[in-house]
PDB file of C-alpha atoms in Angstrom:
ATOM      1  CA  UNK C   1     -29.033   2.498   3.921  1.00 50.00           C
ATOM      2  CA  UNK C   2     -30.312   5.655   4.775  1.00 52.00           C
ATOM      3  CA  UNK C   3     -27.446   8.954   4.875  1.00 50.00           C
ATOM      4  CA  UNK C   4     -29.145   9.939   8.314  1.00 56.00           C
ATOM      5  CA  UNK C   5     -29.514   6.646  10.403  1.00 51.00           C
ATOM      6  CA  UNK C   6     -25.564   6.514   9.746  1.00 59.00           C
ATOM      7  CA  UNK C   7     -23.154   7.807  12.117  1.00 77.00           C
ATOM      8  CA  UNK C   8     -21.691  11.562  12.082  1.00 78.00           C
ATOM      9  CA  UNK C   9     -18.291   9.324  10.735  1.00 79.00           C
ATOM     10  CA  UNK C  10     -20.077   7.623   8.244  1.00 82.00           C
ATOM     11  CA  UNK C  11     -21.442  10.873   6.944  1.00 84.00           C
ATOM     12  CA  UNK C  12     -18.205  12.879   6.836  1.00 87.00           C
ATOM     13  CA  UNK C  13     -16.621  10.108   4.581  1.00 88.00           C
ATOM     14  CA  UNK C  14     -19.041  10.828   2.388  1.00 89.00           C
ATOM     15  CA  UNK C  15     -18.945  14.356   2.196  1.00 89.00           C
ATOM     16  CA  UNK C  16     -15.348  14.601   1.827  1.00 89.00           C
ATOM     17  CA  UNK C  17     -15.304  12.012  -0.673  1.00 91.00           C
ATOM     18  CA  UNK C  18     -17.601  14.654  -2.168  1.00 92.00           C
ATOM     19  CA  UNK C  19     -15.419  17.691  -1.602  1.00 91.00           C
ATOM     20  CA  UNK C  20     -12.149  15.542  -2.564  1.00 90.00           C
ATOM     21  CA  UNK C  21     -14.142  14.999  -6.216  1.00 91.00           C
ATOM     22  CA  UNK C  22     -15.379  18.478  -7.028  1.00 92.00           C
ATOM     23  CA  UNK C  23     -11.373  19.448  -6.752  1.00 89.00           C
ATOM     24  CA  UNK C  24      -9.958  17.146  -8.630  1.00 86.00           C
ATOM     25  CA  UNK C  25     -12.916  17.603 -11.354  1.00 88.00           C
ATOM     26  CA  UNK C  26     -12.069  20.837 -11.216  1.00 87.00           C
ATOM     27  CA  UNK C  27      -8.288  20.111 -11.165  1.00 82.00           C
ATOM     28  CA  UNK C  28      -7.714  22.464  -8.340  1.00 82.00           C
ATOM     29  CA  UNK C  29      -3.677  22.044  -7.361  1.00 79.00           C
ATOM     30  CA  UNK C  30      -3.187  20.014  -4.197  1.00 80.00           C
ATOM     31  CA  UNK C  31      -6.755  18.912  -4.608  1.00 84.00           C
ATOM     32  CA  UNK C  32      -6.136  16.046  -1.990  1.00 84.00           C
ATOM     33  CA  UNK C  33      -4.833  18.205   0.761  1.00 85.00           C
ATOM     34  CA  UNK C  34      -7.233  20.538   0.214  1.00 89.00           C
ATOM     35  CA  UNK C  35      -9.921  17.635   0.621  1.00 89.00           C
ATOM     36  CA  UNK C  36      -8.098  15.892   4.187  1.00 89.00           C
ATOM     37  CA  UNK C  37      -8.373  19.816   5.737  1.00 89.00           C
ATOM     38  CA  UNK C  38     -11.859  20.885   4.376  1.00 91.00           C
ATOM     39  CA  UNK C  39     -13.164  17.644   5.373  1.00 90.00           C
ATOM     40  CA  UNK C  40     -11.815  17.858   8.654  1.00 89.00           C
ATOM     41  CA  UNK C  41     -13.087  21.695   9.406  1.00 89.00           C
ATOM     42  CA  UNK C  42     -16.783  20.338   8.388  1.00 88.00           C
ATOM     43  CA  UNK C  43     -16.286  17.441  10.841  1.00 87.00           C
ATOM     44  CA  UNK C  44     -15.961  20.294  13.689  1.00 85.00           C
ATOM     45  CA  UNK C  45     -19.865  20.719  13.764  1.00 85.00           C
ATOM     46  CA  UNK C  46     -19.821  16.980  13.224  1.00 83.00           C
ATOM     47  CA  UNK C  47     -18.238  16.205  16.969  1.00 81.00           C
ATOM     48  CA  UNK C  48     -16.068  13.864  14.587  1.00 82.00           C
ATOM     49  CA  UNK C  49     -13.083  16.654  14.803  1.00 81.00           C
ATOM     50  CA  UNK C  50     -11.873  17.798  18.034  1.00 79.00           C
ATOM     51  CA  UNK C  51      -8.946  20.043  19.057  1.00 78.00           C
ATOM     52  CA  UNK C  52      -5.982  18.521  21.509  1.00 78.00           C
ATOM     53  CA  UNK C  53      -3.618  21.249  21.219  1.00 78.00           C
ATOM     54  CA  UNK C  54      -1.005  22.577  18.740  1.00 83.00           C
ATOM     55  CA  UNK C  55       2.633  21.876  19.726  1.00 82.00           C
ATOM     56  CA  UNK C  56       4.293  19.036  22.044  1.00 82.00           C
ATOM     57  CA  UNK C  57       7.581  17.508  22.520  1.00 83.00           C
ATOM     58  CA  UNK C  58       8.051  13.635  20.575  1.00 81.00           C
ATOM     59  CA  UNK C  59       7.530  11.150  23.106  1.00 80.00           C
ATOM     60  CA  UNK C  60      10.691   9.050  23.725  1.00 81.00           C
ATOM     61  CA  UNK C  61      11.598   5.932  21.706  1.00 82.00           C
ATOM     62  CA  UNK C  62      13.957   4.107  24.265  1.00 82.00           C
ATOM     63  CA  UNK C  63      10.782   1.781  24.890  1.00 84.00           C
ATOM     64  CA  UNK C  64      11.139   0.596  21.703  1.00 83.00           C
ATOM     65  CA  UNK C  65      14.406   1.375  20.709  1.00 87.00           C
ATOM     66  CA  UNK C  66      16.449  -1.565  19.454  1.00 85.00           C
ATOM     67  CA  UNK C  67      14.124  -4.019  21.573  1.00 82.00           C
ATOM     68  CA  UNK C  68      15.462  -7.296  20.277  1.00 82.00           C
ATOM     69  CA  UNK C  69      14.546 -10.756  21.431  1.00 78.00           C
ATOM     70  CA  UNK C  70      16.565 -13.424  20.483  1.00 81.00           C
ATOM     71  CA  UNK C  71      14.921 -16.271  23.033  1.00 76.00           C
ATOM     72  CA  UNK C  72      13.312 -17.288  19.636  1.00 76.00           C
ATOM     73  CA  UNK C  73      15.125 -16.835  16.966  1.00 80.00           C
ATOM     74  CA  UNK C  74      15.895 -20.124  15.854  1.00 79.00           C
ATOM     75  CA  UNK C  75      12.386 -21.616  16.260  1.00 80.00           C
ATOM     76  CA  UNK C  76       9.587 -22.467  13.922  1.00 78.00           C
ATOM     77  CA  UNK C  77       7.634 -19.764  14.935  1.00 75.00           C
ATOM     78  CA  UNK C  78      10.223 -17.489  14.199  1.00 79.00           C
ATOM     79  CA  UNK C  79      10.743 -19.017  10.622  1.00 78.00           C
ATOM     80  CA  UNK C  80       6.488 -18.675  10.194  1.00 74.00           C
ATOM     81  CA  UNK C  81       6.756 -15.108  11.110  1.00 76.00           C
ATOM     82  CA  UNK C  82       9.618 -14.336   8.941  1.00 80.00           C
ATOM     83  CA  UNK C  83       8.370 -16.195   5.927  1.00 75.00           C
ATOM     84  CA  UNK C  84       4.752 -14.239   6.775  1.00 74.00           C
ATOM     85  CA  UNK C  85       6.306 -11.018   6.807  1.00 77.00           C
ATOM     86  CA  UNK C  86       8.538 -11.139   4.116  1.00 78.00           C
ATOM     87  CA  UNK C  87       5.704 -11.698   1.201  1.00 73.00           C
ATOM     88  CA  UNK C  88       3.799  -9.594   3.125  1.00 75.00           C
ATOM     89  CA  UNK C  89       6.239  -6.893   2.386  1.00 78.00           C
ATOM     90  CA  UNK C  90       7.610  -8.030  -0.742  1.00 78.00           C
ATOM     91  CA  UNK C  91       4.439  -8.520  -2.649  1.00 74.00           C
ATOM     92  CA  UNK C  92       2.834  -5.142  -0.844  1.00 77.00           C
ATOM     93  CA  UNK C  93       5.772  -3.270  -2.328  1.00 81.00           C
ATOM     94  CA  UNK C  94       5.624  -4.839  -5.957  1.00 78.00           C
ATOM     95  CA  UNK C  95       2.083  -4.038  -6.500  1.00 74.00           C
ATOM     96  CA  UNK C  96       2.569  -0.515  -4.776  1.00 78.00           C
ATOM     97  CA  UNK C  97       5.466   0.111  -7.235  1.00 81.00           C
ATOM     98  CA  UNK C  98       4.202  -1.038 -10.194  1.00 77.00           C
ATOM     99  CA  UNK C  99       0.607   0.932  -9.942  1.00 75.00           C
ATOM    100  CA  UNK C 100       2.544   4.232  -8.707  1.00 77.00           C
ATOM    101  CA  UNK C 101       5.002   3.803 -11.491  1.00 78.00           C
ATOM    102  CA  UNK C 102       1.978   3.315 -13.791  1.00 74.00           C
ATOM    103  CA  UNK C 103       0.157   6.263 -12.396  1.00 71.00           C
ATOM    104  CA  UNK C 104       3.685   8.584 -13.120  1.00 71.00           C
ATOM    105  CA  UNK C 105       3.756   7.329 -16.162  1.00 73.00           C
ATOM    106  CA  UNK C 106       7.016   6.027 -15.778  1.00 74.00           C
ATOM    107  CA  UNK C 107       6.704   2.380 -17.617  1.00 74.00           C
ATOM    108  CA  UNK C 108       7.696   1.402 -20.943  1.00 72.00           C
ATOM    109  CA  UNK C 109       5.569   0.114 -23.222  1.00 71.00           C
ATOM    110  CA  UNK C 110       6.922  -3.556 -22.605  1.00 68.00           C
ATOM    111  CA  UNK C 111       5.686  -3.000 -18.725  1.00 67.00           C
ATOM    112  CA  UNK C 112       8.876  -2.584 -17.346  1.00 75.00           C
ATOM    113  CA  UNK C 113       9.994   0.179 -14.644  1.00 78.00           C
ATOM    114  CA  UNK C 114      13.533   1.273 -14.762  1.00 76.00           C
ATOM    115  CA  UNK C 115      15.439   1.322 -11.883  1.00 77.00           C
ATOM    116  CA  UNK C 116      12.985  -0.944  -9.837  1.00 79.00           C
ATOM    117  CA  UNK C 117      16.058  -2.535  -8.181  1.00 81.00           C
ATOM    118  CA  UNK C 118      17.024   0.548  -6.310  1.00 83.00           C
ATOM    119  CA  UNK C 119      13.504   1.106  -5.366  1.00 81.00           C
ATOM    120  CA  UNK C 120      13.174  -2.215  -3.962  1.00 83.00           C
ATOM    121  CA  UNK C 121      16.837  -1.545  -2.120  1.00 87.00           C
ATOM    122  CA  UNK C 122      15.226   1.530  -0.752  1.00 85.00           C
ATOM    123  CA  UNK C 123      12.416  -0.263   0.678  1.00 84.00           C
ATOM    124  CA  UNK C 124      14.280  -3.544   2.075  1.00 86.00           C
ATOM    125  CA  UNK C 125      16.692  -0.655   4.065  1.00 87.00           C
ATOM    126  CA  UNK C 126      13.843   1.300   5.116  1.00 86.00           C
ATOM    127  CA  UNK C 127      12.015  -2.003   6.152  1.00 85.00           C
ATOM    128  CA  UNK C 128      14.776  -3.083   7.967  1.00 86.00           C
ATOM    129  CA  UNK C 129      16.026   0.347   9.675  1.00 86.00           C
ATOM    130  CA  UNK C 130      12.084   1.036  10.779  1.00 86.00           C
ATOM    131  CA  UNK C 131      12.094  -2.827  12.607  1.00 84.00           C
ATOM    132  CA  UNK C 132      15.376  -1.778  14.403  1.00 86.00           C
ATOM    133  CA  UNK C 133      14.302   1.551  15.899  1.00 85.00           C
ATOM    134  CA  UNK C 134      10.452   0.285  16.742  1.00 82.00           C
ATOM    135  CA  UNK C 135       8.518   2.133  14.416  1.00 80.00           C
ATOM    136  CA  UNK C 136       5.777   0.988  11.894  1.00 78.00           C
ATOM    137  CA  UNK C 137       7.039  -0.644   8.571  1.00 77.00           C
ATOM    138  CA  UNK C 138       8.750   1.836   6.606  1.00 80.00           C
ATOM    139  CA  UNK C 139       7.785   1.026   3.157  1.00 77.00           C
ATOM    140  CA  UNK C 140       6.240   2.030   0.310  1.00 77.00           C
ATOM    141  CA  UNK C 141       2.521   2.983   0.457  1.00 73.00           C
ATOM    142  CA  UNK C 142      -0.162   3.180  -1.750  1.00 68.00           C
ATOM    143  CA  UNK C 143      -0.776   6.775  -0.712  1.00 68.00           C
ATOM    144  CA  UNK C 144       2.194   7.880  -2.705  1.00 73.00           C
ATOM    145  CA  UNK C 145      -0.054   8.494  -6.032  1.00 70.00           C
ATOM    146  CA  UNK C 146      -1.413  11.232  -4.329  1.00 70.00           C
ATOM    147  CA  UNK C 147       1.991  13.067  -4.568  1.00 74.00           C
ATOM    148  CA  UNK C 148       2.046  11.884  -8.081  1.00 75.00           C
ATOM    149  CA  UNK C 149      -1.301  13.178  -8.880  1.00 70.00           C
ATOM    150  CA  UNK C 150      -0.206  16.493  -7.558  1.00 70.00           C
ATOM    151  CA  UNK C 151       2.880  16.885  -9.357  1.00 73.00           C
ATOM    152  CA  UNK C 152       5.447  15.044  -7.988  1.00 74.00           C
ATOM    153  CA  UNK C 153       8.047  12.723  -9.934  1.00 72.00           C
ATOM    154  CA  UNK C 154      11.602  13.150  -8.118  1.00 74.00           C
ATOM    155  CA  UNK C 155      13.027  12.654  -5.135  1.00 76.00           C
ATOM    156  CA  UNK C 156      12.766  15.867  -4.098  1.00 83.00           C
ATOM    157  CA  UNK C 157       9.048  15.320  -3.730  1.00 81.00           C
ATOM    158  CA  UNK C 158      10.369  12.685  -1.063  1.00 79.00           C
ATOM    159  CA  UNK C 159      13.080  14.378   0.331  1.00 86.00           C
ATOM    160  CA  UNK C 160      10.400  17.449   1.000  1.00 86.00           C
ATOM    161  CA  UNK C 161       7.587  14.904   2.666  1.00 84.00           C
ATOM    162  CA  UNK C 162      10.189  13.431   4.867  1.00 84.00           C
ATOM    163  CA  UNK C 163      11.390  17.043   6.331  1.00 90.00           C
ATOM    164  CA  UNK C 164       7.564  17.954   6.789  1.00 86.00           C
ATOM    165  CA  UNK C 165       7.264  14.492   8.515  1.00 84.00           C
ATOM    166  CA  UNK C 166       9.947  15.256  11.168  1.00 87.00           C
ATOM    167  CA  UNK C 167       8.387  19.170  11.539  1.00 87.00           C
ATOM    168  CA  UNK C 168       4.964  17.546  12.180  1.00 86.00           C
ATOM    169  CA  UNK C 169       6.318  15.019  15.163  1.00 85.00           C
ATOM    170  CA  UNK C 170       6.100  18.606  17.088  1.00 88.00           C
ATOM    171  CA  UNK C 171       2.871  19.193  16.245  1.00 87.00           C
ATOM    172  CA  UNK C 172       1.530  15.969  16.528  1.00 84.00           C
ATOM    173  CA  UNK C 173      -1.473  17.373  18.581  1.00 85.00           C
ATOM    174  CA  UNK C 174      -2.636  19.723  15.850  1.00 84.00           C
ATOM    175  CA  UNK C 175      -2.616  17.060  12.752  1.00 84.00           C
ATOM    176  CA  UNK C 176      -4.057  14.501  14.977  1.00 83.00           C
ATOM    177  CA  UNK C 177      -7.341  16.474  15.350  1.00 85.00           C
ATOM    178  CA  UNK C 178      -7.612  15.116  11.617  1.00 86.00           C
ATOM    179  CA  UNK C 179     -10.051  12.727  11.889  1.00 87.00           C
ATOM    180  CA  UNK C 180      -9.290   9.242   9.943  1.00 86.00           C
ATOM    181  CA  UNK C 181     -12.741   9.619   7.966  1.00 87.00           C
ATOM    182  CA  UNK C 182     -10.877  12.887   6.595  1.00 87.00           C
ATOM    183  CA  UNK C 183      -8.287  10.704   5.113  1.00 86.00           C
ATOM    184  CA  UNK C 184     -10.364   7.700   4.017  1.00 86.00           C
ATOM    185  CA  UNK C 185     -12.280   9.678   1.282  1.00 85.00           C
ATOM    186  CA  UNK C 186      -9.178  10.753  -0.192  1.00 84.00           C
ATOM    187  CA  UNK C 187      -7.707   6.535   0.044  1.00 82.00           C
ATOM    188  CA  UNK C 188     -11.039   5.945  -1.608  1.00 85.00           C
ATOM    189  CA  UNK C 189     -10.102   8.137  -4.583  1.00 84.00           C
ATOM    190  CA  UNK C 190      -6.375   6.766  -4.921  1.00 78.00           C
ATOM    191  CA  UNK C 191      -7.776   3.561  -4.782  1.00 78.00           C
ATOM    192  CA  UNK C 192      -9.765   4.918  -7.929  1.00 79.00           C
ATOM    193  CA  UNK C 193      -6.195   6.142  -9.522  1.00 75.00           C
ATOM    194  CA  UNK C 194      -4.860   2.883  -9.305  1.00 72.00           C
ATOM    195  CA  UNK C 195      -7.329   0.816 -11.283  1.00 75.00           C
ATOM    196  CA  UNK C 196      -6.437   3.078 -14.462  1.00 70.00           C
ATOM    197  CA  UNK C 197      -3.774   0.096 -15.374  1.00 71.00           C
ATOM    198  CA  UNK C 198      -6.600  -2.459 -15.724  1.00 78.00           C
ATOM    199  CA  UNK C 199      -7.403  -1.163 -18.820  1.00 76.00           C
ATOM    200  CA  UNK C 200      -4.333  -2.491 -20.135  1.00 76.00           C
ATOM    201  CA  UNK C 201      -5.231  -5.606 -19.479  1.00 81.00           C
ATOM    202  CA  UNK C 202      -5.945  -8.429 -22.437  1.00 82.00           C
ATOM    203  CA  UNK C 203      -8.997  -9.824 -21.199  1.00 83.00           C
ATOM    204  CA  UNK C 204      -9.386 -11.659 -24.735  1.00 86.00           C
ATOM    205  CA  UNK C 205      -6.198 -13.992 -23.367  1.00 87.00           C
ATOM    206  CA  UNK C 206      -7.605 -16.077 -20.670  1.00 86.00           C
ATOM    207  CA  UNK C 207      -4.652 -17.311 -19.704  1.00 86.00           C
ATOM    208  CA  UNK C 208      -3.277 -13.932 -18.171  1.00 85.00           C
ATOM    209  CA  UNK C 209      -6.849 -12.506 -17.585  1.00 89.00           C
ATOM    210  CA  UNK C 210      -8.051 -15.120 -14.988  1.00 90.00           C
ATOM    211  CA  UNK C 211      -5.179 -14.619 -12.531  1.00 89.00           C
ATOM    212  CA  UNK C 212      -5.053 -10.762 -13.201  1.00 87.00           C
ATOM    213  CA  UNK C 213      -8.827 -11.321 -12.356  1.00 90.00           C
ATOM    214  CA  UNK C 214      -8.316 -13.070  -9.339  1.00 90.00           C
ATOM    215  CA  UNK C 215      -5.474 -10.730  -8.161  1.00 86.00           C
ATOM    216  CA  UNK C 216      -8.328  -7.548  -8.507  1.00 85.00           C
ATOM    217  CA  UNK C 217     -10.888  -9.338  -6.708  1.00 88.00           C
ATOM    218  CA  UNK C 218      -8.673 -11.366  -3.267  1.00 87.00           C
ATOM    219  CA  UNK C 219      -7.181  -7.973  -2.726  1.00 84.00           C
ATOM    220  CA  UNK C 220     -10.341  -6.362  -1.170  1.00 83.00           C
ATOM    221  CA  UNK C 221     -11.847  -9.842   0.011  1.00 87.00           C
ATOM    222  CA  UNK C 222      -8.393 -10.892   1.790  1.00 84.00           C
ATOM    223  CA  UNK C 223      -7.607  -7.241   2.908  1.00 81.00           C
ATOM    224  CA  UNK C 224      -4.487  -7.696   1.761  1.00 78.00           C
ATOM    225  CA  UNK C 225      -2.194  -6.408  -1.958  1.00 75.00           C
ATOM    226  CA  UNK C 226      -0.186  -9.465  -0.746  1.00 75.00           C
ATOM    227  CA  UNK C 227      -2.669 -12.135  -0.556  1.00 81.00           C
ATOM    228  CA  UNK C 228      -4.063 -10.738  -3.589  1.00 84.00           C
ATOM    229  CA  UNK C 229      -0.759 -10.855  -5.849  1.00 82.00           C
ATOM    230  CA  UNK C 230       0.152 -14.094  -4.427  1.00 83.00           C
ATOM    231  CA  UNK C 231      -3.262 -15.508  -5.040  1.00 87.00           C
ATOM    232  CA  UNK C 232      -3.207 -14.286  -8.442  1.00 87.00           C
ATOM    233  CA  UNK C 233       0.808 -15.498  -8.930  1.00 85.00           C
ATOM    234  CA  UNK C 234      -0.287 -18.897  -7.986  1.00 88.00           C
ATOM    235  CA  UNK C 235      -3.279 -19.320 -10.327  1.00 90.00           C
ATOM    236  CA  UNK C 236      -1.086 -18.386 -12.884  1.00 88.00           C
ATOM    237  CA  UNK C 237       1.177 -20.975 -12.335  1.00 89.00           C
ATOM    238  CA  UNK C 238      -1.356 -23.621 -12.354  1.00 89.00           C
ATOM    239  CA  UNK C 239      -2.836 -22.518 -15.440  1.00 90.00           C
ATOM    240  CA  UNK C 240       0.083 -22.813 -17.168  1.00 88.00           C
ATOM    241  CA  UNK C 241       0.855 -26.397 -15.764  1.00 87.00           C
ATOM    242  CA  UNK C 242      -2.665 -27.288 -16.565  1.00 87.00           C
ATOM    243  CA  UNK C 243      -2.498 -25.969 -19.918  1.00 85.00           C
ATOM    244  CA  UNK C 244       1.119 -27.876 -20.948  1.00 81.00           C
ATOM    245  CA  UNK C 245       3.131 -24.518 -20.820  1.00 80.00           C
ATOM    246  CA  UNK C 246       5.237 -25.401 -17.669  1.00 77.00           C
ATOM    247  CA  UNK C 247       8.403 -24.914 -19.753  1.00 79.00           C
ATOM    248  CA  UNK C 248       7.374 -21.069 -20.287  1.00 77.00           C
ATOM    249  CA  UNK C 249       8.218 -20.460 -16.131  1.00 82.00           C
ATOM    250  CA  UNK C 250      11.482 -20.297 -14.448  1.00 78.00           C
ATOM    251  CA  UNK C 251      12.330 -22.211 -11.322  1.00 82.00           C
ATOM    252  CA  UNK C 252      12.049 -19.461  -9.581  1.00 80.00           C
ATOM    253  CA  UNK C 253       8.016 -19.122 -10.507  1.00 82.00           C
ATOM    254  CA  UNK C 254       7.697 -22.548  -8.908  1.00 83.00           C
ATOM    255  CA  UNK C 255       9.709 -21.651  -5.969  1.00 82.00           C
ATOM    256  CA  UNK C 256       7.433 -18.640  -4.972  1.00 79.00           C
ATOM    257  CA  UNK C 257       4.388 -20.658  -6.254  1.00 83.00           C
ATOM    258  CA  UNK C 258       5.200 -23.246  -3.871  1.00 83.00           C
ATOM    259  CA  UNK C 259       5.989 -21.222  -0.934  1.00 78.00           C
ATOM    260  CA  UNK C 260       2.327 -19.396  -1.856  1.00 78.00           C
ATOM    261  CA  UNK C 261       0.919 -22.492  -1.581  1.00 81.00           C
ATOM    262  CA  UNK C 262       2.444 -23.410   1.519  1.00 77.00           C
ATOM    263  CA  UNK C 263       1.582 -20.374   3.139  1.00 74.00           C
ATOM    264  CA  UNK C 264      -1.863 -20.261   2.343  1.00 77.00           C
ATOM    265  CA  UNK C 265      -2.135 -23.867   3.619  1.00 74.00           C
ATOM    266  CA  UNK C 266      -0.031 -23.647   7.058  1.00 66.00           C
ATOM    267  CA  UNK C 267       0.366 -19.740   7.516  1.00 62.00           C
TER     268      UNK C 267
END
């Protein structure tokens, strides 16, 4: 493909995938921001950027405020779209967890993250809280090793993005000038961040390589960190079974195995 037969879009990704690089080569603090608003300045002579305006007031929420239907909540479609949405989230939020908490450094040496209960209380409220006012899913996101790269470890890091979230609902017209090409360079190189944990991989030990294998490769072709894990889960369940260790799993293992399997099949 040829740089200039690609759109101006095309062309900005690029460059600010380029710009995002040189800064964190050069491990220039707040490399990432720096990257979304330098991008987004050289996407002006572009025609990708465009101004709409700096402050407005929040539109209101009483459209989709607390909208419930309950017409269908004891059918099978209901149960599909529950059953769909919870490994959705579930398995999203594991995977997000474990390579942030990886990236922070915050992992033992026997893989385990303390605490990992509360984070996935934090997410299940959040989940739940976002669904009741109307929002999108209020969960964790992948995004978060950004923060991590620049610093952050606490929850004052998260305490701090939420207050700059609820100062940038009034000027919504200013940060939405940022075109999404500005912010796909930098996904590009968090997406980089997160494959650091491969390396701990044993791919010597077939029997935990193949599925870890499988998980890295479904989550790009399924568009999905759920599909992936689940794909992944579920060849590791078979494996074992195949290979006489069925005794090694807990009922539990077959449980989500089965519902996998099930989902994949009729989802």
């Amino acid at each position: 493909m040829c740089i200039r037969d690609s759109t101006p879009g095309v062309g900005l990704t690029i460059i600010g995938l380029i710009i995002t690089s040189v800064l964190l080569v050069k491990n220039v603090s707040g490399a990432f921001l720096l990257g979304i608003l330098l991008t987004a300045l050289v996407g002006i002579p572009l025609g990708v950027t465009s101004f709409n305006g700096i402050v407005s007031m929040p539109p209101s929420i009483a459209p989709i405020f607390m909208q419930f239907q309950w017409g269908e909540i004891l059918s099978i479609d209901m149960f599909i779209c529950v059953v769909t949405l919870l490994f959705t989230d579930m398995f999203d939020t594991i995977g997000t967890v474990i390579g942030v908490s990886q990236r922070a450094g915050m992992v033992d040496e026997k893989g385990n993250i303390r605490n990992m209960n509360k984070a996935f209380m934090a997410d299940a409220i959040g989940t739940t809280l976002g669904a009741m006012i109307g929002s999108s899913t209020v969960t964790t996101f992948v995004e978060s090793a950004s923060g991590i790269s620049a610093g952050g470890r606490s929850g004052l890091t998260s305490f701090t993005a939420v207050i700059c979230f609820v100062l940038a609902l009034f000027f919504a017209p200013l940060f939405m000038m940022i075109p999404p090409q500005a912010t796909a360079s930098v996904l590009v190189l968090v997406g980089l961040m997160m494959t650091a944990g491969i390396s701990r991989i044993d791919f010597t030990n077939y029997r935990t390589a193949v599925p870890c294998f499988i998980c890295v490769i479904m989550m790009p072709f399924t568009n999905s960190i759920a599909n992936g894990i689940l794909l992944g889960f579920l060849t590791y369940v078979v494996i074992a079974v195949g290979c006489g260790k069925w005794k090694d799993l807990g009922l539990m293992s077959y449980a989500i195995a089965l519902l996998a399997l099930l989902k994949f099949l009729y989802l």
